[in-house]
mmCIF file of C-alpha atoms in Angstrom:
data_model
loop_
_atom_site.group_PDB
_atom_site.id
_atom_site.type_symbol
_atom_site.label_atom_id
_atom_site.label_comp_id
_atom_site.label_asym_id
_atom_site.label_seq_id
_atom_site.Cartn_x
_atom_site.Cartn_y
_atom_site.Cartn_z
ATOM 1 C CA MET A 1 0.000 0.000 0.000
ATOM 2 C CA GLY A 2 1.615 3.245 -1.153
ATOM 3 C CA LEU A 3 1.595 6.356 1.037
ATOM 4 C CA THR A 4 2.250 10.011 0.328
ATOM 5 C CA PRO A 5 5.840 10.924 1.247
ATOM 6 C CA PRO A 6 6.579 12.818 4.471
ATOM 7 C CA LEU A 7 6.287 16.572 4.051
ATOM 8 C CA PRO A 8 9.680 18.213 3.491
ATOM 9 C CA GLU A 9 11.180 20.854 5.743
ATOM 10 C CA PRO A 10 9.349 24.142 5.077
ATOM 11 C CA PRO A 11 11.520 26.720 3.301
ATOM 12 C CA ARG A 12 12.117 30.219 4.631
ATOM 13 C CA SER A 13 10.045 33.050 3.210
ATOM 14 C CA GLY A 14 8.802 36.551 3.867
ATOM 15 C CA TRP A 15 6.054 34.984 5.971
ATOM 16 C CA ASP A 16 8.654 34.172 8.648
ATOM 17 C CA HIS A 17 8.638 37.752 9.936
ATOM 18 C CA PRO A 18 7.757 37.538 13.668
ATOM 19 C CA LEU A 19 4.988 40.145 13.385
ATOM 20 C CA ILE A 20 3.025 38.291 10.695
ATOM 21 C CA GLU A 21 1.239 35.729 12.876
ATOM 22 C CA PRO A 22 0.139 38.227 15.574
ATOM 23 C CA TYR A 23 -1.077 40.549 12.826
ATOM 24 C CA LEU A 24 -3.237 37.839 11.208
ATOM 25 C CA GLU A 25 -5.064 37.328 14.505
ATOM 26 C CA ARG A 26 -6.475 40.867 14.254
ATOM 27 C CA ALA A 27 -6.521 41.473 10.483
ATOM 28 C CA ALA A 28 -9.669 42.483 8.611
ATOM 29 C CA ALA A 29 -12.360 39.814 8.719
ATOM 30 C CA TYR A 30 -12.973 39.922 4.958
ATOM 31 C CA GLY A 31 -10.732 41.072 2.142
ATOM 32 C CA PRO A 32 -6.998 40.898 1.464
ATOM 33 C CA VAL A 33 -4.874 40.810 4.622
ATOM 34 C CA ALA A 34 -1.480 41.024 2.878
ATOM 35 C CA ALA A 35 0.044 41.410 -0.572
ATOM 36 C CA GLY A 36 3.153 40.448 -2.463
ATOM 37 C CA GLY A 37 5.787 37.774 -2.201
ATOM 38 C CA GLY A 38 4.902 36.024 -5.448
ATOM 39 C CA LEU A 39 3.627 32.505 -6.057
ATOM 40 C CA THR A 40 6.888 30.650 -5.526
ATOM 41 C CA PRO A 41 6.854 27.488 -3.393
ATOM 42 C CA PRO A 42 8.455 29.290 -0.390
ATOM 43 C CA ALA A 43 5.821 32.044 -0.505
ATOM 44 C CA LEU A 44 2.886 29.651 -0.935
ATOM 45 C CA ILE A 45 4.089 27.262 1.767
ATOM 46 C CA GLY A 46 4.815 30.122 4.162
ATOM 47 C CA ALA A 47 1.353 31.584 3.621
ATOM 48 C CA TYR A 48 -0.557 28.316 4.001
ATOM 49 C CA ARG A 49 1.380 27.422 7.156
ATOM 50 C CA ARG A 50 0.104 30.689 8.647
ATOM 51 C CA GLY A 51 -3.468 30.291 7.465
ATOM 52 C CA ALA A 52 -3.444 32.626 4.446
ATOM 53 C CA PHE A 53 -4.270 31.709 0.871
ATOM 54 C CA PRO A 54 -3.902 33.530 -2.487
ATOM 55 C CA TRP A 55 -6.901 34.926 -4.324
ATOM 56 C CA PRO A 56 -5.683 36.666 -7.483
ATOM 57 C CA ALA A 57 -7.744 37.953 -10.409
ATOM 58 C CA ASP A 58 -7.321 36.807 -14.006
ATOM 59 C CA ASP A 59 -9.148 39.684 -15.709
ATOM 60 C CA LEU A 60 -6.571 42.351 -16.645
ATOM 61 C CA ALA A 61 -8.732 45.342 -15.738
ATOM 62 C CA GLU A 62 -9.865 43.759 -12.471
ATOM 63 C CA ALA A 63 -6.285 42.785 -11.603
ATOM 64 C CA ALA A 64 -5.004 46.314 -12.294
ATOM 65 C CA GLU A 65 -7.722 47.845 -10.113
ATOM 66 C CA LEU A 66 -6.937 45.365 -7.334
ATOM 67 C CA ARG A 67 -3.198 46.162 -7.493
ATOM 68 C CA GLY A 68 -3.954 49.860 -7.137
ATOM 69 C CA ALA A 69 -6.129 49.225 -4.085
ATOM 70 C CA LEU A 70 -3.475 46.977 -2.527
ATOM 71 C CA ARG A 71 -0.706 49.538 -3.053
ATOM 72 C CA ALA A 72 -2.880 52.223 -1.463
ATOM 73 C CA ALA A 73 -3.699 49.964 1.504
ATOM 74 C CA ALA A 74 -0.020 49.092 1.950
ATOM 75 C CA ALA A 75 0.994 52.761 1.779
ATOM 76 C CA ARG A 76 -1.494 53.588 4.549
ATOM 77 C CA GLY A 77 -0.178 50.740 6.686
ATOM 78 C CA VAL A 78 -3.473 48.827 6.505
ATOM 79 C CA ILE A 79 -1.890 45.622 5.160
ATOM 80 C CA PRO A 80 1.731 44.412 5.103
ATOM 81 C CA LEU A 81 3.763 43.727 1.999
ATOM 82 C CA ILE A 82 5.263 40.251 2.052
ATOM 83 C CA GLY A 83 8.896 40.332 1.005
ATOM 84 C CA HIS A 84 9.916 38.309 -2.022
ATOM 85 C CA VAL A 85 12.848 36.064 -1.120
ATOM 86 C CA PRO A 86 14.685 34.579 -4.116
ATOM 87 C CA GLU A 87 14.410 30.799 -3.982
ATOM 88 C CA ARG A 88 18.168 30.383 -4.034
ATOM 89 C CA THR A 89 18.311 32.223 -0.696
ATOM 90 C CA ALA A 90 15.151 30.724 0.785
ATOM 91 C CA GLY A 91 17.085 28.359 3.059
ATOM 92 C CA ALA A 92 18.546 29.195 6.442
ATOM 93 C CA ALA A 93 20.896 31.747 4.872
ATOM 94 C CA GLY A 94 17.903 33.744 3.664
ATOM 95 C CA ALA A 95 16.197 34.067 7.035
ATOM 96 C CA ALA A 96 17.508 37.563 7.697
ATOM 97 C CA ALA A 97 16.589 38.688 4.188
ATOM 98 C CA ALA A 98 13.093 37.256 4.619
ATOM 99 C CA ALA A 99 12.477 39.066 7.877
ATOM 100 C CA GLY A 100 13.850 42.352 6.613
ATOM 101 C CA ALA A 101 11.920 42.217 3.364
ATOM 102 C CA ALA A 102 8.621 41.721 5.151
ATOM 103 C CA GLY A 103 8.934 44.867 7.203
ATOM 104 C CA ALA A 104 6.356 47.523 7.841
ATOM 105 C CA ALA A 105 3.851 48.145 5.064
ATOM 106 C CA GLY A 106 4.887 50.857 2.691
ATOM 107 C CA ASP A 107 8.615 50.652 3.487
ATOM 108 C CA SER A 108 9.289 49.760 -0.148
ATOM 109 C CA PRO A 109 6.571 51.328 -2.308
ATOM 110 C CA GLY A 110 7.901 49.588 -5.425
ATOM 111 C CA ASP A 111 7.471 46.092 -4.006
ATOM 112 C CA ASP A 112 5.252 43.805 -6.052
ATOM 113 C CA VAL A 113 1.736 43.444 -4.626
ATOM 114 C CA ASP A 114 0.953 40.152 -6.339
ATOM 115 C CA PRO A 115 -0.766 38.093 -5.139
ATOM 116 C CA PRO A 116 -3.382 39.302 -2.642
ATOM 117 C CA TRP A 117 -3.597 37.024 0.413
ATOM 118 C CA TRP A 118 -6.771 36.270 2.352
ATOM 119 C CA CYS A 119 -7.399 34.939 5.865
ATOM 120 C CA PRO A 120 -11.150 35.353 6.535
ATOM 121 C CA ASP A 121 -12.889 35.434 9.889
ATOM 122 C CA PRO A 122 -14.777 33.206 10.507
ATOM 123 C CA ARG A 123 -13.148 30.273 8.742
ATOM 124 C CA THR A 124 -15.170 27.406 7.286
ATOM 125 C CA VAL A 125 -13.978 23.872 8.015
ATOM 126 C CA LEU A 126 -15.039 20.244 7.692
ATOM 127 C CA ALA A 127 -13.512 17.503 9.832
ATOM 128 C CA PRO A 128 -13.251 13.830 8.828
ATOM 129 C CA GLY A 129 -16.403 12.092 10.016
ATOM 130 C CA GLU A 130 -18.511 15.275 9.963
ATOM 131 C CA MET A 131 -19.667 15.294 6.342
ATOM 132 C CA ARG A 132 -23.418 14.934 5.848
ATOM 133 C CA ILE A 133 -23.978 12.312 3.162
ATOM 134 C CA ARG A 134 -27.451 12.030 1.632
ATOM 135 C CA ARG A 135 -28.974 8.571 1.446
ATOM 136 C CA SER A 136 -29.137 8.850 -2.349
ATOM 137 C CA LEU A 137 -25.372 9.463 -2.464
ATOM 138 C CA VAL A 138 -24.725 6.491 -0.177
ATOM 139 C CA ILE A 139 -26.747 4.249 -2.499
ATOM 140 C CA ARG A 140 -24.957 5.658 -5.537
ATOM 141 C CA MET A 141 -21.522 4.970 -4.040
ATOM 142 C CA ARG A 142 -22.532 1.493 -2.858
ATOM 143 C CA ASN A 143 -23.554 0.527 -6.390
ATOM 144 C CA SER A 144 -20.792 2.473 -8.137
ATOM 145 C CA THR A 145 -18.150 1.060 -10.469
ATOM 146 C CA TRP A 146 -16.080 4.256 -10.195
ATOM 147 C CA THR A 147 -12.588 4.231 -8.741
ATOM 148 C CA SER A 148 -10.536 6.905 -7.006
ATOM 149 C CA THR A 149 -6.853 7.802 -7.020
ATOM 150 C CA LEU A 150 -4.566 10.243 -5.250
ATOM 151 C CA ASN A 151 -2.109 12.423 -7.202
ATOM 152 C CA GLU A 152 -2.669 10.554 -10.482
ATOM 153 C CA CYS A 153 -3.074 13.714 -12.602
ATOM 154 C CA PHE A 154 -2.740 16.754 -10.349
ATOM 155 C CA VAL A 155 -2.475 19.494 -12.983
ATOM 156 C CA ASP A 156 -5.430 18.069 -14.930
ATOM 157 C CA VAL A 157 -7.555 18.354 -11.788
ATOM 158 C CA VAL A 158 -6.456 21.952 -11.141
ATOM 159 C CA ARG A 159 -7.244 22.929 -14.730
ATOM 160 C CA ALA A 160 -10.612 21.165 -14.569
ATOM 161 C CA CYS A 161 -11.474 23.318 -11.524
ATOM 162 C CA ARG A 162 -10.881 26.468 -13.550
ATOM 163 C CA ARG A 163 -14.295 27.904 -14.384
ATOM 164 C CA ASP A 164 -15.157 29.628 -17.623
ATOM 165 C CA GLY A 165 -16.223 33.251 -17.616
ATOM 166 C CA PRO A 166 -15.196 36.418 -15.749
ATOM 167 C CA HIS A 167 -13.812 36.715 -12.223
ATOM 168 C CA GLN A 168 -11.434 33.841 -12.729
ATOM 169 C CA TRP A 169 -9.011 33.267 -9.849
ATOM 170 C CA ILE A 170 -7.184 30.094 -10.944
ATOM 171 C CA THR A 171 -4.658 31.967 -13.077
ATOM 172 C CA GLU A 172 -1.902 30.395 -15.154
ATOM 173 C CA GLN A 173 0.646 31.661 -12.604
ATOM 174 C CA LEU A 174 -1.321 30.015 -9.804
ATOM 175 C CA ILE A 175 -1.559 26.722 -11.705
ATOM 176 C CA GLU A 176 2.213 26.791 -12.171
ATOM 177 C CA GLY A 177 2.715 27.550 -8.478
ATOM 178 C CA TYR A 178 0.486 24.665 -7.371
ATOM 179 C CA ALA A 179 2.182 22.308 -9.839
ATOM 180 C CA ARG A 180 5.528 23.108 -8.235
ATOM 181 C CA LEU A 181 4.068 22.550 -4.760
ATOM 182 C CA HIS A 182 2.763 19.178 -5.933
ATOM 183 C CA ALA A 183 6.183 18.199 -7.267
ATOM 184 C CA LEU A 184 7.644 19.019 -3.851
ATOM 185 C CA GLY A 185 5.025 16.931 -2.004
ATOM 186 C CA TRP A 186 2.951 19.774 -0.518
ATOM 187 C CA ALA A 187 -0.117 19.718 -2.803
ATOM 188 C CA HIS A 188 -2.381 16.746 -3.526
ATOM 189 C CA SER A 189 -5.338 15.869 -5.708
ATOM 190 C CA VAL A 190 -8.080 13.255 -5.586
ATOM 191 C CA GLU A 191 -9.370 11.907 -8.892
ATOM 192 C CA ILE A 192 -12.644 10.064 -9.544
ATOM 193 C CA TRP A 193 -12.657 7.765 -12.576
ATOM 194 C CA ASP A 194 -15.386 6.137 -14.615
ATOM 195 C CA GLY A 195 -13.229 3.605 -16.402
ATOM 196 C CA ASP A 196 -10.520 5.722 -18.033
ATOM 197 C CA ALA A 197 -12.556 8.947 -17.914
ATOM 198 C CA LEU A 198 -11.816 11.576 -15.263
ATOM 199 C CA VAL A 199 -15.272 12.577 -13.991
ATOM 200 C CA GLY A 200 -14.483 14.509 -10.807
ATOM 201 C CA GLY A 201 -11.843 15.581 -8.356
ATOM 202 C CA MET A 202 -10.499 18.090 -5.860
ATOM 203 C CA TYR A 203 -7.119 19.506 -4.873
ATOM 204 C CA GLY A 204 -5.444 21.494 -2.146
ATOM 205 C CA VAL A 205 -2.354 22.014 -0.010
ATOM 206 C CA GLN A 206 -1.421 19.918 3.003
ATOM 207 C CA VAL A 207 -0.063 21.584 6.126
ATOM 208 C CA GLY A 208 0.592 18.800 8.616
ATOM 209 C CA ARG A 209 -2.783 17.461 9.764
ATOM 210 C CA VAL A 210 -4.739 20.309 8.159
ATOM 211 C CA PHE A 211 -5.592 20.242 4.456
ATOM 212 C CA MET A 212 -6.327 23.514 2.694
ATOM 213 C CA GLY A 213 -8.957 22.585 0.141
ATOM 214 C CA GLU A 214 -8.832 24.856 -2.895
ATOM 215 C CA SER A 215 -11.409 23.677 -5.405
ATOM 216 C CA MET A 216 -13.279 20.706 -6.837
ATOM 217 C CA PHE A 217 -15.086 19.859 -10.072
ATOM 218 C CA HIS A 218 -17.427 17.312 -11.600
ATOM 219 C CA ARG A 219 -18.177 16.072 -15.096
ATOM 220 C CA ALA A 220 -20.689 13.493 -13.878
ATOM 221 C CA SER A 221 -23.452 13.986 -11.347
ATOM 222 C CA ASP A 222 -22.231 13.792 -7.726
ATOM 223 C CA ALA A 223 -18.600 13.162 -8.754
ATOM 224 C CA SER A 224 -17.261 16.166 -6.812
ATOM 225 C CA LYS A 225 -19.148 15.030 -3.692
ATOM 226 C CA VAL A 226 -17.686 11.553 -4.102
ATOM 227 C CA ALA A 227 -14.226 13.115 -4.379
ATOM 228 C CA LEU A 228 -14.834 14.931 -1.094
ATOM 229 C CA VAL A 229 -16.058 11.764 0.659
ATOM 230 C CA ASP A 230 -13.054 9.860 -0.693
ATOM 231 C CA PHE A 231 -10.585 12.524 0.414
ATOM 232 C CA LEU A 232 -12.031 12.728 3.926
ATOM 233 C CA ASP A 233 -11.799 8.941 4.191
ATOM 234 C CA ARG A 234 -8.126 8.875 3.137
ATOM 235 C CA PHE A 235 -7.196 11.923 5.204
ATOM 236 C CA GLY A 236 -9.085 10.777 8.295
ATOM 237 C CA ARG A 237 -7.449 7.331 8.216
ATOM 238 C CA ALA A 238 -4.059 9.079 7.986
ATOM 239 C CA GLY A 239 -4.771 11.063 11.159
ATOM 240 C CA GLY A 240 -5.911 14.252 9.448
ATOM 241 C CA ALA A 241 -7.662 16.713 11.746
ATOM 242 C CA LEU A 242 -9.343 19.341 9.574
ATOM 243 C CA LEU A 243 -10.232 20.225 5.989
ATOM 244 C CA ASP A 244 -10.185 23.995 5.486
ATOM 245 C CA VAL A 245 -12.765 25.053 2.896
ATOM 246 C CA GLN A 246 -12.055 28.750 3.525
ATOM 247 C CA LEU A 247 -15.405 30.473 2.912
ATOM 248 C CA THR A 248 -18.998 29.471 3.612
ATOM 249 C CA THR A 249 -21.369 28.627 0.779
ATOM 250 C CA ALA A 250 -24.879 27.218 0.948
ATOM 251 C CA HIS A 251 -23.650 24.059 -0.811
ATOM 252 C CA LEU A 252 -20.835 23.456 1.675
ATOM 253 C CA THR A 253 -23.203 24.037 4.589
ATOM 254 C CA THR A 254 -25.493 21.266 3.341
ATOM 255 C CA LEU A 255 -22.450 18.953 3.348
ATOM 256 C CA GLY A 256 -21.718 19.648 7.010
ATOM 257 C CA ALA A 257 -19.163 22.456 6.814
ATOM 258 C CA ARG A 258 -19.184 24.756 9.841
ATOM 259 C CA GLU A 259 -17.753 28.147 10.713
ATOM 260 C CA VAL A 260 -15.147 28.599 13.450
ATOM 261 C CA PRO A 261 -13.546 31.834 14.681
ATOM 262 C CA ARG A 262 -10.332 32.617 12.819
ATOM 263 C CA ALA A 263 -8.360 32.641 16.077
ATOM 264 C CA GLU A 264 -9.527 29.085 16.812
ATOM 265 C CA PHE A 265 -8.623 27.912 13.313
ATOM 266 C CA LEU A 266 -5.154 29.491 13.456
ATOM 267 C CA ALA A 267 -4.515 27.975 16.885
ATOM 268 C CA THR A 268 -5.422 24.513 15.581
ATOM 269 C CA LEU A 269 -3.234 25.043 12.525
ATOM 270 C CA ARG A 270 -0.210 26.034 14.627
ATOM 271 C CA ALA A 271 -0.727 22.992 16.867
ATOM 272 C CA VAL A 272 -0.740 20.404 14.053
ATOM 273 C CA ARG A 273 1.083 21.974 11.092
ATOM 274 C CA ASP A 274 4.269 20.016 11.792
ATOM 275 C CA ASP A 275 2.490 16.690 12.398
ATOM 276 C CA GLU A 276 2.537 13.829 9.915
ATOM 277 C CA ALA A 277 -0.483 12.573 7.967
ATOM 278 C CA ARG A 278 0.476 10.255 5.110
ATOM 279 C CA MET A 279 -2.441 9.250 2.909
ATOM 280 C CA VAL A 280 -2.936 6.040 0.942
ATOM 281 C CA CYS A 281 -2.204 6.630 -2.758
ATOM 282 C CA ASP A 282 -3.614 3.385 -4.214
ATOM 283 C CA ARG A 283 -6.455 3.222 -6.710
ATOM 284 C CA LEU A 284 -9.490 2.225 -4.650
ATOM 285 C CA PRO A 285 -13.124 1.385 -5.439
ATOM 286 C CA VAL A 286 -15.624 4.087 -4.610
ATOM 287 C CA SER A 287 -18.008 1.378 -3.376
ATOM 288 C CA ARG A 288 -15.805 0.915 -0.281
ATOM 289 C CA LEU A 289 -17.095 4.273 0.962
ATOM 290 C CA ALA A 290 -20.619 2.825 1.379
ATOM 291 C CA PRO A 291 -20.330 -0.838 2.391
ATOM 292 C CA PRO A 292 -23.495 -2.970 2.457
ATOM 293 C CA ARG A 293 -25.721 -2.024 5.341
ATOM 294 C CA LYS A 294 -25.493 -4.304 8.342
ATOM 295 C CA PRO A 295 -28.889 -5.542 9.578
ATOM 296 C CA GLY A 296 -30.094 -3.853 12.722
ATOM 297 C CA PRO A 297 -31.019 -5.615 15.961
ATOM 298 C CA ALA A 298 -34.660 -5.961 14.948
ATOM 299 C CA GLU A 299 -33.610 -7.741 11.760
ATOM 300 C CA THR A 300 -31.288 -10.226 13.500
ATOM 301 C CA ARG A 301 -33.715 -11.142 16.333
ATOM 302 C CA PRO A 302 -35.000 -14.757 16.042
ATOM 303 C CA PRO A 303 -38.584 -14.961 14.820
ATOM 304 C CA ARG A 304 -41.213 -15.221 17.471
ATOM 305 C CA ARG A 305 -42.643 -18.702 18.185
ATOM 306 C CA PRO A 306 -46.160 -18.960 16.763
ATOM 307 C CA PRO A 307 -48.953 -19.138 19.338
ATOM 308 C CA ALA A 308 -49.546 -22.652 20.709
ATOM 309 C CA PRO A 309 -52.809 -24.341 19.778
ATOM 310 C CA PRO A 310 -55.452 -24.356 22.502
ATOM 311 C CA GLY A 311 -54.717 -26.902 25.214
ATOM 312 C CA GLU A 312 -50.938 -27.098 24.559
ATOM 313 C CA PRO A 313 -48.242 -25.409 26.719
ATOM 314 C CA ALA A 314 -46.704 -22.258 25.230
ATOM 315 C CA ASP A 315 -43.187 -23.646 25.818
ATOM 316 C CA PRO A 316 -43.051 -27.427 25.421
ATOM 317 C CA GLY A 317 -39.478 -27.573 26.668
ATOM 318 C CA ARG A 318 -40.265 -25.773 29.890
ATOM 319 C CA ALA A 319 -43.434 -27.890 30.400
ATOM 320 C CA ALA A 320 -41.341 -31.097 30.190
ATOM 321 C CA ARG A 321 -38.906 -30.007 32.946
#
């Protein structure tokens, strides 16, 4: 049985500045809480380990307007600029550079403000064992011939999650950044297969025993829900504590997602972000997620003895003793 490899040592980044974590505890509840640092593996890993995630814009006009707002907010000291640390110096030797580069907002007005980083309050989460699964989905999985895999085609899953139309946030730069995280062992995907056809999946970034879910998709009815059930099964069996789904939606609420205060989420993240949770990578049948129902006590109880004919004892054995 194959397992995901242990997570590597986190690299140094601008997120290592000692004031970043205290700041996130009191940052704005909704909207960007920081900007800059790029989408390199050190920047992405540093952000996720502190509870922040990128939310860029793909539309050129929207992105330009957002950059202007971020620069203005940084100049007023409302949000910090995260220093960009070249990857070649992102090891221990770059620690001082990382801390210095992530200084007070506005210290370096020319610093890049891409991407915007979010850390909403409250945070929406779903723990293994807490998902609400409709009876119809249970029956579908029990009778399913689909299979599931882990990390079989990561980039294909990320691209499949990219929606058509305006207000696109899964940019080409973000796809490249996640692909590099996946190559390093930090990002994972679940794939749902109907034969050789990819019909659903989800992906995200693992931080110890917390998984930062980013997006999911379906090409067949219920396939994204099955991907979520499958992931929670694999992650829960590996000792995973929490799936972060970031923001509340009506759909996620029906699946059992709940809101927690940001401070509580960040405290949990700090407590388990260095723990190990290695998931099974094998191709597995979806039907395992809904095994045949065991009969209840009423169904296993011996049938009642029929009434004795008139004039005969109700229990012949007892009458003979």
